[in-house]
Coordinates of C-alpha atoms and ligand atoms in Angstrom, one line a residue:
M1 CA 0.2 0.0 0.2
Q2 CA 1.2 3.4 -0.9
R3 CA -0.3 6.7 1.0
L4 CA -0.3 9.9 -0.7
T5 CA -1.3 13.1 1.5
G6 CA -2.5 16.2 -0.1
I7 CA -5.5 18.6 1.1
G8 CA -8.9 17.1 2.0
V9 CA -11.4 19.4 0.1
S10 CA -14.7 17.5 0.1
P11 CA -15.5 15.1 2.6
G12 CA -16.2 11.4 2.3
V13 CA -14.2 8.2 1.9
V14 CA -14.5 6.2 -1.5
S15 CA -12.6 3.5 -3.0
G16 CA -12.7 3.1 -7.0
R17 CA -10.1 1.8 -9.5
A18 CA -8.1 5.2 -10.9
V19 CA -8.7 6.7 -14.3
I20 CA -6.0 9.0 -15.3
L21 CA -6.7 12.3 -16.9
I22 CA -3.5 14.4 -17.9
Q23 CA -4.9 17.5 -19.3
R24 CA -1.7 19.7 -19.1
A25 CA -0.1 17.5 -22.0
Q26 CA -3.1 18.5 -24.2
A27 CA -3.8 14.8 -24.3
L28 CA -6.3 13.2 -22.3
R29 CA -5.1 10.0 -20.9
Y30 CA -7.9 7.6 -19.5
Q31 CA -7.9 3.7 -19.1
I32 CA -10.2 1.7 -21.9
S33 CA -12.0 -1.7 -21.1
S34 CA -10.9 -4.2 -23.4
A35 CA -14.2 -4.3 -25.0
R36 CA -13.2 -0.5 -26.4
V37 CA -9.6 -1.7 -27.7
P38 CA -10.8 -2.4 -31.3
L39 CA -12.6 1.1 -31.5
E40 CA -9.6 3.0 -30.4
L41 CA -7.5 1.3 -32.8
K42 CA -10.1 2.2 -35.7
R43 CA -9.7 5.6 -34.5
L44 CA -6.4 5.7 -34.8
E45 CA -6.5 4.5 -38.3
E46 CA -8.8 6.9 -39.2
S47 CA -6.6 9.8 -37.8
R48 CA -3.8 8.3 -39.8
E49 CA -5.9 8.2 -43.3
R50 CA -7.5 12.2 -42.7
S51 CA -3.8 13.0 -41.9
R52 CA -2.7 11.3 -45.1
Q53 CA -4.9 12.7 -47.2
Q54 CA -4.4 16.4 -45.7
L55 CA -0.5 16.0 -46.0
V56 CA -1.0 14.8 -50.1
D57 CA -3.1 18.3 -50.5
I58 CA -0.8 20.5 -48.6
R59 CA 2.1 18.9 -50.3
E60 CA 0.4 19.3 -53.8
R61 CA -0.2 23.2 -52.9
V62 CA 3.2 24.0 -52.1
A63 CA 4.7 22.1 -55.0
R64 CA 3.1 24.4 -57.2
R65 CA 4.9 27.8 -55.9
R66 CA 7.8 26.3 -54.0
P67 CA 8.7 22.9 -55.1
E68 CA 11.6 22.6 -53.1
M69 CA 9.7 22.9 -50.0
A70 CA 7.4 20.1 -51.0
A71 CA 9.9 17.8 -49.5
L72 CA 9.2 19.0 -46.1
F73 CA 5.9 16.9 -46.6
D74 CA 7.3 14.0 -48.1
A75 CA 8.9 13.3 -45.0
Q76 CA 6.1 13.5 -43.0
L77 CA 4.2 11.4 -45.2
L78 CA 7.0 8.8 -44.8
M79 CA 7.0 8.9 -41.2
L80 CA 3.0 8.7 -40.7
D81 CA 3.8 5.2 -42.1
D82 CA 6.6 4.4 -39.9
P83 CA 6.5 1.7 -37.7
M84 CA 7.7 3.6 -34.7
L85 CA 4.7 5.8 -34.9
V86 CA 1.1 4.6 -35.8
P87 CA 1.6 0.7 -35.6
R88 CA 3.5 1.9 -32.0
A89 CA 0.8 3.8 -30.8
A90 CA -1.6 0.8 -31.6
E91 CA 0.6 -1.5 -29.7
T92 CA 0.4 1.0 -26.9
V93 CA -3.6 1.1 -27.1
R94 CA -3.4 -2.9 -26.7
T95 CA -1.0 -3.4 -24.5
Q96 CA -1.3 -0.7 -22.1
R97 CA -5.5 -0.1 -22.6
V98 CA -4.9 3.6 -23.0
N99 CA -7.1 6.1 -25.3
A100 CA -5.6 6.9 -28.8
E101 CA -4.8 10.4 -28.1
W102 CA -2.5 9.2 -25.0
A103 CA -0.7 6.6 -27.2
V104 CA -0.1 9.0 -29.7
Q105 CA 1.4 11.3 -27.3
Q106 CA 3.3 8.7 -25.5
V107 CA 5.0 7.4 -28.8
F108 CA 6.2 11.1 -29.6
Q109 CA 7.9 11.6 -26.0
E110 CA 9.7 8.2 -26.9
F111 CA 10.8 9.8 -30.4
R112 CA 11.9 13.0 -29.0
S113 CA 13.7 11.4 -26.2
V114 CA 16.2 9.6 -28.7
L115 CA 15.9 12.6 -31.0
D116 CA 17.5 14.8 -28.1
D117 CA 20.2 12.4 -27.6
V118 CA 21.4 12.7 -31.1
A119 CA 24.1 14.7 -31.8
D120 CA 23.7 15.8 -35.3
P121 CA 21.9 19.0 -35.6
Y122 CA 19.9 17.8 -39.1
L123 CA 18.2 14.9 -36.8
R124 CA 17.8 16.9 -34.2
E125 CA 15.5 19.5 -36.0
R126 CA 13.4 16.5 -37.2
T127 CA 11.5 16.6 -33.8
G128 CA 10.0 19.5 -35.0
D129 CA 8.7 17.8 -38.0
V130 CA 7.8 14.8 -35.7
A131 CA 5.8 17.2 -33.7
D132 CA 4.5 18.7 -36.5
L133 CA 2.7 15.4 -37.5
V134 CA 2.2 14.3 -34.1
G135 CA -0.2 17.5 -33.7
R136 CA -2.0 16.5 -36.8
L137 CA -3.1 12.8 -35.9
K138 CA -4.0 14.7 -32.8
M139 CA -6.3 16.8 -34.2
N140 CA -7.9 14.4 -36.4
L141 CA -8.5 12.1 -33.4
R142 CA -10.0 15.4 -31.8
R143 CA -12.8 14.9 -34.6
D144 CA -14.6 12.3 -33.4
V145 CA -14.2 13.0 -29.5
T146 CA -16.6 16.1 -28.5
T147 CA -16.1 16.5 -24.9
P148 CA -14.5 14.7 -21.6
R149 CA -18.1 13.3 -21.1
D150 CA -17.5 11.1 -23.9
L151 CA -14.1 9.9 -23.5
L152 CA -15.5 9.3 -19.8
S153 CA -18.4 7.4 -20.7
A154 CA -17.1 4.0 -21.2
L155 CA -16.1 3.7 -17.4
D156 CA -17.1 1.2 -15.2
E157 CA -19.1 2.1 -12.1
S158 CA -16.8 2.6 -9.4
S159 CA -13.9 4.7 -10.5
V160 CA -12.0 7.6 -9.0
L161 CA -10.3 10.2 -11.1
I162 CA -7.0 11.3 -10.7
A163 CA -5.7 14.2 -12.5
D164 CA -2.8 16.4 -13.0
E165 CA -5.3 19.3 -13.1
L166 CA -9.1 19.2 -13.1
T167 CA -10.7 22.6 -14.2
P168 CA -14.2 23.1 -13.5
S169 CA -15.4 23.3 -17.3
I170 CA -13.9 19.6 -17.8
A171 CA -15.3 18.7 -13.8
A172 CA -18.8 19.7 -15.2
Q173 CA -18.7 17.5 -17.8
V174 CA -18.0 14.3 -16.2
D175 CA -20.3 11.6 -15.3
W176 CA -20.3 11.9 -11.3
T177 CA -22.8 8.9 -11.5
K178 CA -19.6 6.5 -12.2
V179 CA -16.6 8.5 -11.1
R180 CA -17.0 8.5 -7.2
G181 CA -14.2 10.7 -6.3
F182 CA -11.1 12.5 -7.8
A183 CA -7.5 13.5 -6.6
T184 CA -5.5 16.0 -8.2
D185 CA -1.9 17.3 -8.3
A186 CA -2.9 20.9 -8.1
G187 CA -5.1 22.6 -6.0
S188 CA -6.0 24.3 -3.0
R189 CA -8.5 24.8 -0.8
T190 CA -9.9 27.3 -3.1
Y191 CA -9.6 25.5 -6.1
H192 CA -12.5 26.1 -8.3
T193 CA -12.9 22.7 -8.7
A194 CA -12.7 21.8 -4.9
I195 CA -15.6 24.0 -4.6
L196 CA -17.4 22.4 -7.0
A197 CA -16.8 18.6 -5.5
R198 CA -18.1 20.0 -2.3
S199 CA -21.1 21.2 -3.9
L200 CA -21.7 17.8 -5.8
E201 CA -20.9 15.8 -2.6
V202 CA -18.0 14.0 -4.1
P203 CA -15.2 13.2 -2.1
A204 CA -11.9 15.0 -3.5
V205 CA -8.3 15.4 -2.4
V206 CA -5.9 18.1 -4.5
G207 CA -2.9 19.3 -4.1
L208 CA -1.2 16.1 -4.5
H209 CA 1.7 17.2 -6.8
S210 CA 2.7 14.2 -8.4
A211 CA -0.2 11.6 -8.0
S212 CA -0.9 11.6 -11.6
A213 CA 2.4 10.1 -12.6
R214 CA 2.7 7.9 -9.6
I215 CA -0.8 6.1 -9.6
Q216 CA -1.1 3.9 -12.6
A217 CA -4.7 3.4 -14.5
G218 CA -6.7 0.6 -13.3
E219 CA -5.1 0.6 -9.7
L220 CA -7.3 0.2 -6.9
V221 CA -7.3 3.6 -5.0
V222 CA -9.1 4.8 -1.7
I223 CA -9.4 8.6 -1.4
D224 CA -10.4 10.2 2.0
G225 CA -11.5 13.8 1.2
A226 CA -11.8 14.6 5.1
S227 CA -8.2 13.9 6.2
G228 CA -6.6 14.2 2.7
D229 CA -5.2 10.9 2.5
V230 CA -5.3 9.1 -1.1
F231 CA -4.3 5.0 -0.6
V232 CA -3.0 3.0 -3.4
D233 CA -3.2 -0.3 -3.6
P234 CA -4.9 -0.2 -0.2
T235 CA -4.8 -3.1 2.8
E236 CA -8.1 -4.9 3.3
E237 CA -8.7 -3.1 6.3
V238 CA -8.3 0.3 4.7
L239 CA -10.9 -0.8 2.4
A240 CA -13.5 -2.3 4.4
R241 CA -13.0 1.1 6.5
A242 CA -13.8 3.0 3.2
A243 CA -16.5 0.8 2.5
R244 CA -18.1 1.0 5.9
Q245 CA -18.0 5.1 5.6
D246 CA -19.0 5.0 1.9
E247 CA -22.4 3.4 3.0
E248 CA -23.2 6.2 5.3
R249 CA -23.0 8.8 2.6
P250 CA -25.9 9.9 0.4
S251 CA -26.0 8.6 -3.3
V252 CA -23.9 10.6 -6.0
A253 CA -26.0 8.8 -8.5
G254 CA -29.1 10.5 -6.9
N255 CA -27.3 13.5 -6.5
A256 CA -26.1 14.0 -10.1
A257 CA -30.0 12.8 -10.9
R258 CA -31.3 16.0 -9.1
G259 CA -28.3 17.9 -10.7
A260 CA -30.0 17.2 -14.3
S261 CA -33.3 18.6 -13.0
G262 CA -35.1 16.2 -15.6
G263 CA -36.2 18.6 -18.2
R264 CA -37.0 21.7 -15.8
P265 CA -35.8 24.8 -17.2
A266 CA -33.3 26.6 -14.9
T267 CA -34.1 28.9 -12.1
T268 CA -32.4 30.3 -8.9
A269 CA -33.1 29.5 -5.8
D270 CA -35.1 33.1 -5.8
G271 CA -37.1 32.0 -9.1
V272 CA -35.2 34.1 -11.6
R273 CA -35.3 32.1 -14.7
I274 CA -31.9 31.6 -16.6
R275 CA -32.0 30.2 -19.8
L276 CA -29.1 27.5 -20.3
D277 CA -28.6 26.7 -24.1
A278 CA -25.7 24.6 -25.9
N279 CA -22.8 25.0 -27.7
I280 CA -22.6 22.2 -30.3
E281 CA -20.3 21.7 -33.2
F282 CA -21.4 18.4 -34.8
P283 CA -25.0 18.5 -36.4
D284 CA -25.2 15.0 -34.1
D285 CA -24.5 16.7 -30.7
L286 CA -28.2 17.7 -31.2
V287 CA -29.1 14.7 -28.9
A288 CA -26.5 15.3 -26.4
A289 CA -27.8 18.9 -26.2
R290 CA -31.3 17.6 -25.7
Y291 CA -30.3 14.9 -23.3
A292 CA -28.4 17.5 -21.3
G293 CA -31.4 19.6 -21.0
A294 CA -30.5 22.7 -23.1
E295 CA -33.2 24.8 -23.9
G296 CA -32.2 25.4 -27.3
I297 CA -28.8 25.6 -29.3
G298 CA -27.2 28.8 -28.6
L299 CA -24.4 28.4 -31.1
Y300 CA -23.5 25.9 -33.7
R301 CA -20.1 26.2 -35.2
S302 CA -20.8 25.6 -39.0
E303 CA -17.5 25.6 -40.0
F304 CA -16.9 22.1 -38.4
L305 CA -19.1 21.0 -41.4
L306 CA -15.9 22.0 -43.7
A307 CA -13.5 20.2 -40.9
D308 CA -14.2 16.9 -43.0
T309 CA -12.1 16.1 -45.9
G310 CA -13.9 14.8 -48.9
A311 CA -16.5 16.4 -51.3
A312 CA -17.3 19.9 -50.7
I313 CA -20.4 20.9 -48.9
D314 CA -22.7 22.4 -51.4
E315 CA -26.3 24.4 -51.0
D316 CA -28.0 21.4 -51.0
Q317 CA -26.3 19.2 -48.2
Q318 CA -25.8 22.4 -46.6
Y319 CA -29.8 22.8 -46.5
E320 CA -30.5 19.1 -45.4
I321 CA -28.1 19.7 -42.8
Y322 CA -29.5 22.8 -41.3
R323 CA -33.1 21.5 -42.0
G324 CA -32.3 18.1 -40.2
M325 CA -31.3 20.3 -37.2
L326 CA -33.7 22.7 -37.2
E327 CA -36.6 20.2 -37.4
G328 CA -34.8 17.9 -34.4
M329 CA -35.2 20.7 -32.0
A330 CA -38.4 22.4 -32.9
P331 CA -39.9 24.8 -31.6
A332 CA -36.8 25.7 -29.9
P333 CA -34.5 27.9 -31.5
V334 CA -31.3 26.8 -33.2
T335 CA -28.4 29.6 -33.4
I336 CA -26.1 28.7 -36.6
R337 CA -22.8 30.9 -36.7
T338 CA -22.2 31.4 -40.3
F339 CA -18.5 30.0 -41.4
D340 CA -15.7 31.0 -39.1
V341 CA -12.6 30.4 -40.9
D342 CA -9.5 32.5 -41.9
E343 CA -8.0 33.4 -45.0
D344 CA -5.7 30.8 -45.2
Q345 CA -7.8 28.0 -44.6
L346 CA -10.1 29.3 -47.6
A347 CA -6.9 29.5 -49.4
S348 CA -6.3 25.9 -49.6
Q349 CA -9.6 25.4 -50.9
L350 CA -9.3 28.0 -53.9
S351 CA -6.1 26.6 -54.9
R352 CA -7.7 23.1 -55.2
G353 CA -10.5 24.5 -57.4
R354 CA -13.1 23.2 -54.9
L355 CA -15.1 26.1 -54.1
A356 CA -17.5 25.9 -57.1
G357 CA -20.1 25.1 -55.1
G358 CA -19.3 25.3 -51.5
W359 CA -16.3 25.2 -48.9
V360 CA -14.2 22.6 -47.8
L361 CA -11.9 23.1 -44.9
N362 CA -9.0 20.9 -43.6
E363 CA -6.9 22.4 -41.6
A364 CA -7.2 23.4 -37.6
R365 CA -9.1 26.3 -36.9
T366 CA -6.9 29.4 -36.2
S367 CA -7.8 32.3 -33.9
R368 CA -5.7 34.4 -35.8
Q369 CA -6.4 38.3 -36.6
G370 CA -7.3 39.1 -40.2
L371 CA -9.5 38.0 -43.1
R372 CA -12.0 35.7 -40.9
G373 CA -15.2 35.4 -39.7
L374 CA -17.8 37.8 -41.5
R375 CA -14.8 39.7 -42.8
L376 CA -14.1 37.0 -44.8
S377 CA -17.4 35.8 -46.0
L378 CA -18.3 39.5 -47.2
T379 CA -15.3 39.3 -49.8
R380 CA -16.0 36.0 -51.1
P381 CA -20.0 36.9 -51.5
E382 CA -20.7 34.0 -54.0
L383 CA -19.4 31.5 -51.5
F384 CA -21.3 33.5 -48.6
Q385 CA -24.7 33.4 -50.6
V386 CA -24.7 29.8 -50.9
Q387 CA -24.4 29.4 -47.1
L388 CA -27.2 32.2 -46.6
R389 CA -29.5 30.6 -49.1
A390 CA -28.9 27.2 -47.4
L391 CA -29.9 28.8 -44.5
L392 CA -33.0 30.6 -45.4
R393 CA -34.3 27.9 -47.2
A394 CA -34.1 25.7 -44.3
S395 CA -35.6 28.4 -41.8
R396 CA -39.4 27.1 -42.3
H397 CA -38.6 23.7 -40.6
G398 CA -38.0 25.2 -37.3
N399 CA -36.7 28.5 -35.4
L400 CA -33.9 29.6 -37.0
R401 CA -31.6 32.5 -35.7
I402 CA -28.3 33.2 -37.7
V403 CA -25.4 34.9 -36.0
F404 CA -22.4 36.5 -37.3
P405 CA -18.7 35.7 -36.1
F406 CA -16.0 38.6 -35.9
V407 CA -17.9 41.7 -36.4
S408 CA -15.9 44.5 -35.8
G409 CA -18.5 47.4 -36.4
V410 CA -21.9 48.1 -37.6
D411 CA -20.5 48.8 -41.2
E412 CA -20.2 44.7 -41.5
L413 CA -23.6 44.0 -40.1
R414 CA -25.3 46.3 -42.5
D415 CA -23.3 44.7 -45.4
A416 CA -24.6 41.3 -44.0
R417 CA -28.3 42.2 -43.7
R418 CA -28.1 43.5 -47.2
M419 CA -26.5 40.0 -48.4
V420 CA -29.3 38.1 -46.4
G421 CA -31.8 40.5 -48.0
A422 CA -30.4 39.7 -51.4
A423 CA -30.5 35.9 -51.0
A424 CA -33.9 36.5 -49.4
A425 CA -35.5 37.9 -52.6
E426 CA -33.6 35.7 -54.6
L427 CA -35.3 32.8 -53.0
A428 CA -38.9 34.8 -53.3
R429 CA -38.3 35.2 -57.0
H430 CA -38.2 31.1 -57.0
G431 CA -41.4 30.8 -55.0
E432 CA -39.7 30.1 -52.1
V433 CA -41.5 31.1 -48.9
V434 CA -39.1 32.8 -46.6
P435 CA -39.7 33.8 -43.0
R436 CA -38.2 36.6 -41.1
V437 CA -34.9 34.7 -39.5
P438 CA -33.5 37.1 -36.6
I439 CA -29.9 38.0 -36.8
G440 CA -27.2 38.6 -34.0
V441 CA -23.7 39.4 -33.8
V442 CA -21.0 37.6 -31.8
I443 CA -19.4 40.4 -29.8
E444 CA -15.8 39.2 -29.8
I445 CA -13.7 42.0 -31.0
P446 CA -13.1 44.7 -28.4
A447 CA -14.4 47.2 -31.2
A448 CA -17.6 45.4 -31.2
A449 CA -18.4 45.6 -27.3
Y450 CA -17.2 49.4 -27.5
T451 CA -20.0 49.7 -30.3
A452 CA -22.3 47.2 -28.4
D453 CA -25.1 49.9 -28.3
L454 CA -24.7 50.6 -32.1
L455 CA -24.8 47.2 -33.0
A456 CA -27.9 46.6 -30.7
K457 CA -29.9 49.0 -32.3
E458 CA -29.5 47.5 -35.9
A459 CA -29.4 43.7 -34.4
D460 CA -31.6 41.4 -33.3
F461 CA -29.6 39.9 -30.7
L462 CA -26.2 39.6 -29.2
T463 CA -24.0 37.0 -28.1
I464 CA -20.8 37.6 -26.1
G465 CA -17.9 35.2 -27.3
T466 CA -15.7 35.3 -24.2
N467 CA -12.9 32.9 -25.9
D468 CA -11.5 35.4 -28.3
L469 CA -13.1 38.7 -26.5
I470 CA -10.9 38.0 -23.6
Q471 CA -7.8 37.3 -26.0
Y472 CA -8.1 40.5 -28.0
C473 CA -9.2 42.7 -25.2
L474 CA -6.2 41.5 -22.9
A475 CA -3.9 41.2 -26.2
V476 CA -3.0 37.5 -24.8
D477 CA -2.7 34.9 -27.9
R478 CA -3.4 31.6 -25.7
A479 CA -1.4 29.7 -27.7
D480 CA 2.0 31.4 -26.7
E481 CA 2.7 29.7 -23.2
R482 CA 4.7 32.2 -22.1
V483 CA 1.9 34.9 -22.0
S484 CA -0.9 32.2 -21.4
G485 CA -0.7 32.6 -17.9
L486 CA -2.5 36.1 -18.5
Y487 CA -5.5 34.8 -20.0
E488 CA -7.8 35.9 -17.3
P489 CA -11.4 35.7 -17.6
L490 CA -12.1 37.5 -14.3
H491 CA -9.8 40.3 -15.3
P492 CA -11.5 43.7 -14.5
A493 CA -11.3 44.7 -17.8
I494 CA -13.3 41.6 -19.1
L495 CA -16.0 42.4 -16.3
R496 CA -16.4 45.8 -17.4
V497 CA -16.8 44.6 -21.0
V498 CA -19.5 42.1 -20.4
V499 CA -21.3 44.9 -18.1
M500 CA -21.2 47.4 -20.9
V501 CA -22.5 44.8 -23.5
R502 CA -25.2 43.6 -21.3
R503 CA -26.5 47.5 -20.6
A504 CA -26.5 47.9 -24.5
A505 CA -28.9 45.1 -25.3
A506 CA -31.1 46.0 -22.3
R507 CA -31.3 49.8 -23.3
H508 CA -32.2 48.5 -27.0
R509 CA -34.4 45.5 -25.9
I510 CA -32.9 42.8 -27.5
P511 CA -31.5 39.4 -26.0
V512 CA -27.7 38.9 -25.2
S513 CA -26.5 35.9 -24.0
L514 CA -22.7 34.4 -23.1
C515 CA -21.5 31.6 -25.3
G516 CA -17.8 31.4 -24.4
E517 CA -16.1 28.7 -22.5
M518 CA -16.5 31.1 -19.0
A519 CA -20.2 30.0 -18.9
S520 CA -19.0 26.6 -18.4
D521 CA -17.7 27.4 -15.3
P522 CA -20.3 27.4 -12.6
A523 CA -18.7 29.7 -10.5
L524 CA -17.7 32.2 -13.1
M525 CA -21.6 31.9 -14.2
T526 CA -22.7 32.6 -10.9
L527 CA -20.6 36.1 -11.1
L528 CA -22.1 36.5 -14.6
V529 CA -25.7 35.9 -13.4
G530 CA -24.8 38.7 -10.8
L531 CA -23.8 40.9 -13.6
G532 CA -27.0 40.7 -15.1
L533 CA -26.8 38.1 -17.4
R534 CA -30.0 35.4 -18.1
E535 CA -28.9 33.6 -21.2
F536 CA -25.8 31.2 -21.5
S537 CA -24.8 28.8 -23.9
M538 CA -22.3 25.8 -23.1
T539 CA -20.8 23.1 -23.7
P540 CA -23.7 20.3 -23.1
G541 CA -22.3 18.2 -20.5
A542 CA -21.9 21.4 -18.6
I543 CA -25.7 22.2 -18.4
A544 CA -26.7 19.8 -15.3
M545 CA -24.1 21.1 -13.1
A546 CA -25.3 24.5 -14.1
K547 CA -28.7 24.1 -13.2
Q548 CA -27.7 22.6 -9.9
V549 CA -25.8 25.3 -9.0
L550 CA -28.5 28.2 -9.9
E551 CA -31.2 26.1 -8.1
G552 CA -28.7 26.2 -4.9
T553 CA -28.0 29.9 -5.3
R554 CA -30.1 33.5 -4.9
S555 CA -29.8 35.9 -7.6
D556 CA -29.8 38.8 -5.0
D557 CA -26.8 37.2 -3.6
M558 CA -25.1 37.0 -6.6
R559 CA -25.9 40.6 -7.4
T560 CA -24.3 41.8 -4.6
L561 CA -21.4 39.6 -5.3
A562 CA -21.2 41.1 -8.7
R563 CA -21.4 44.9 -7.3
R564 CA -18.6 44.3 -4.5
V565 CA -16.3 42.4 -7.2
L566 CA -16.9 45.4 -9.6
R567 CA -15.1 47.3 -6.9
L568 CA -12.1 45.3 -7.1
T569 CA -8.8 45.9 -8.5
T570 CA -7.0 43.1 -10.0
A571 CA -7.9 39.6 -11.1
G572 CA -6.6 37.9 -8.2
E573 CA -8.6 40.0 -5.9
I574 CA -11.7 39.2 -7.8
E575 CA -10.9 35.5 -8.0
A576 CA -10.1 35.1 -4.1
E577 CA -13.5 37.1 -3.6
L578 CA -15.4 35.0 -5.7
M579 CA -14.5 31.7 -4.4
A580 CA -15.2 32.6 -1.2
A581 CA -18.5 34.0 -2.0
F582 CA -19.2 30.9 -3.9
G583 CA -18.2 28.6 -1.2
R584 CA -21.0 30.3 1.0
L585 CA -23.6 31.0 -1.7
S586 CA -23.8 27.3 -3.4
L587 CA -22.9 25.3 -0.9
K588 CA -25.4 24.5 1.9
Ligands
PEP1 C1 -15.9 32.6 -28.7 O1 -15.0 33.5 -29.3 O2 -16.1 32.8 -27.5 C2 -16.7 31.8 -29.3 C3 -17.9 31.1 -28.5 O3 -16.4 31.4 -30.3 P1 -15.4 30.3 -30.8 O4 -14.5 29.8 -29.5 O5 -15.6 29.2 -31.9 O6 -14.2 31.5 -31.3
MG2 MG1 -14.9 33.2 -31.4

């Protein structure tokens, strides 16, 4: 038996088989059952084939302009078939029974340690190529895994989660009817996730430093959330004590079911209605959204339609997909965001002559500034019209709202509205009945936030996209790890911007929601309710917990908290205040 001691943050003693979740490596690691091995191997193979197709396409494009550079991609294509890469990852999946992402990551680490030791600088530089290729394989693996809840859904009934770090938005998606407790390397008593654990009544220990490296997936573990002890491979006596104490605990399954609140809409403890919609990337996620209790779709990122390699998506195909979604959700609203792609992604398609009838997208989405989102759509009216026509044709099959991404001012909104008008007129000429569709704007560029009052005059609704807004407001590129620590949703600037946009919408009597990741963190959402927001759109897996937290919290307490927080000076102070208050507000 091994005993690790951390900080007990949520009382209760549970035992279970360890599931390891590593977030910092940007690859989740978890133990799979033997029945799932063939599925993981298939995912790996599909990722390889998608990567191959993408590399062949890129190589072809590059060869036309810079033939000398094409060899780089030849090298990556060769590596794709190297027995040390994908086949070795497959073997890792089989022998260690881990998910494909983790196997790929592990193989990469082995590669890197070998290359780091060689003296030849040419060979050492190849690490970059391997990293690039591994990144591509992981990106293509992500395509068919939507949420950590999916990742964690194949677990046995009694698992305990051991993580390097467990962010609240991931914690909110874990199926706590199967995961009985958790322990993390990171954290303190006021760690957001610790507070959530108490609210969920899930035993938890944090601040263990290296538990995720020292505990092996599948090992039997006892977590004592009162004393802060974690026992690995416990003795019979420790196990028996755990079983006795566990029996006295209220059932977590019951607790989580309470959290899901059936189909009831979310309401605070003092009866204020809060609208919770879902953000989805794939039309199939509609089922998960409904199941999770979403009232509607607050954001469908339509560019994921293009993420599939293969044929272009033409107008009729888009129409069928949008129609399916609208019918599937009717009468609830479905907010479809027009493609949020950038110039490079589009250029790669133009060069292949694929764009006659539609758009295809092969590469990872980026968050670069430039010709992106609505700006790009406006420079390609012939392509934008295809999407608008498909949307408008589908609109009579349900409750559609169209939202434009990356808008920086009123001019763009007017141009876009004109294009919608032109598409509607053309359809009407062909005898189609086109209902009036509400048009909204994603507020995610600071200029749009500062002109939210002007935009609100001409838009039917606003939605605050804090993922981009935070990065542009704070001038922090999240991909640059030297500054990513400055990416701070609780920066006073962000809270002020949110208040400004909410007020602008209220003055013009149009709805405003918040659809960034911030909404998936129940503590942050509580504060946002205090700041006056009443509508959120979030990843489906986070909805049940958001409802549960709201039901236990009074809106007037949240308002008082928000007033106090708005007078504070730094993100650190705000966070400390929020954590202390959140603990008091939602934990009875
Ligand atoms: C956002 O920017 O907050 C948002 C919801 O959109 P995305 O994450 O797709 O940029
Ligand atoms: Mg965005």
